[in-house]
């Protein structure tokens, strides 16, 4: 089967700001198939949001895509003219931003902000856009779409705002939904509801989801496959249950120890924080990105960069311990 | 509604505070107009004593303040010693001239600053932005006085506009002709004043737009594929209106001080020039009246800004409803 999204050798650098020449993404490569839910796991500062924005083509002004390719439905997105990219954004690939309470314009009615997304992508009458927006609100699980439609963002709760943002993202029936820490600001009950909603919509709409989170428990709920991000690199990839239960990379294991998720045997693992800080990629020495914090480092780790190893079915890990 | 009521009460409190303060400071200043009259040998001490009693100048300050408050409540703003006239009509005549100058100048400055600021923010960092920035910076560093003098010299040399005053001496009578004559005299001071305040307005609009364009909600809007024009005008302009409206209220306060210089240099018979004279002559009630008027102008500006914020911002207008 053709992948829906295929990212290869993607490098993104931040060229402006005080830390100029900051390599936020280094040789990222992965695929998403239609209808699949892929999770990205990693600490904050790892470059997860940068990746999300790079795919949608809304990197901030100081960022530049050095190399690599992003193919979506067989079409190269890097270098695509802004006008054509704009037709893909929100219509074929949608991004749910990190904080739903900041993602809506406080001065405009919620309904306006949903129907304008429809209007941006279809040559429909105002009335028809409005109807589509109401349908999208209903679909996102908002019980009283008419009331929500004419409400202002500050009148809604966090969970309702999250559903509105989901309605915006799904109103035009995209093939890929990127959710960047979409539930991080919600309480656990609401978070579970939203995850259930996304799972349901994925089933009914045949939607592929790229779900970004720092919380393994959230990914355990929704993801089929997990990519572990560290300092702008994918250090591990594999089916979600495998990665969550028997991580290969020392970073993945350390991260999973920080966030206890109930293991298959029913035991809670011991909590343990990772020593050291996420590295400043700018001042990076040669060698593995995780070497300074790694508890299992061997001699070669400090001087050489590990290559991807494929130890067993569907798994990938960037660590010398698994290289032949 | 509660919000507006609160702002209104707040304004009243400020008005009281300012009147108290100006009375206090004017009362503490050494000498009064009547003291200077005493130096005039043609006026008998008896006359001055009568005047003193008549204006209550022999009473302690609190009594005078309460009397003044009472008379203001009855529409009487006191009496000018120097002009020998009631203060209110005196101030109003001059204030009208100042408003004729300052209101169109602010309007003009906003009309230029808003599109220019939106354009510059949209072009951020590119040539259009740099040119607008350089142009307004140049105006900003040139002192208003130099600007006024340069324009006057240009006017004199080209004989296009009068170099001062508010009306011609040998004006033909008739409504149309009068208005034409006023506009003709108004042009130069108006342009000078508008140019003087334009850079500040421009910077605020540009900064407000840049902040709005960088806000998470507009980043989200961009990621949803909304057309740039809609993001700029429907979203960013509204978000930027909030800080800009606050500036609008404040700008009403600085109108009088910024027009003072131009009124003096271009002999525009406005309130600023009269206030200056009144202070020098220790014309107590005229000074207080003029100060109160400019306070009123400031409060009116702020109230208008509040009213616009109220209509613009649903967070103020509606409040959370759960
Ligand atoms: N606009 C920017 N300019 C410069 N550096 C940035 C910018 N945005 C993010 N970064 C840097 O890029 C790195 C990755 O950031 P981000 O993609 O937000 O990570 P994550 O989403 O995983 O927390 C961070 O170290 C951050 O400091
Ligand atoms: Mg992030």
XYZ file of C-alpha atoms and ligand atoms in Angstrom, chain A residues 14 16 19 22 24 43-51 60 98 180, ligand 1:
44
model
C 16.282 27.696 13.167
C 17.253 33.398 13.593
C 20.557 30.438 19.263
C 19.919 25.472 15.821
C 15.785 21.254 15.485
C 10.346 15.285 26.014
C 9.546 18.895 25.315
C 12.177 20.634 23.228
C 12.720 17.522 21.161
C 11.389 19.112 17.985
C 7.946 17.486 17.881
C 6.055 20.737 17.234
C 8.645 21.736 14.664
C 7.939 18.521 12.789
C 7.977 30.266 11.872
C -1.059 22.643 21.397
C 0.178 18.378 18.785
N 10.905 29.986 16.507
C 11.984 29.341 17.006
N 13.216 29.915 16.888
C 14.309 29.282 17.379
N 14.281 28.091 17.997
C 13.091 27.478 18.145
C 11.881 28.069 17.666
N 10.846 27.241 17.958
C 11.386 26.177 18.597
N 12.731 26.325 18.701
C 13.668 25.346 19.316
O 13.533 24.134 18.652
C 13.540 23.058 19.578
C 12.348 22.168 19.330
O 11.179 22.863 19.676
P 9.727 22.240 19.521
O 9.585 21.749 18.133
O 8.730 23.201 20.004
O 9.840 20.985 20.520
P 8.681 20.165 21.218
O 7.398 20.429 20.516
O 9.143 18.766 21.121
O 8.631 20.609 22.633
C 13.507 23.661 20.966
O 14.763 23.450 21.572
C 13.276 25.111 20.758
O 14.094 25.871 21.603
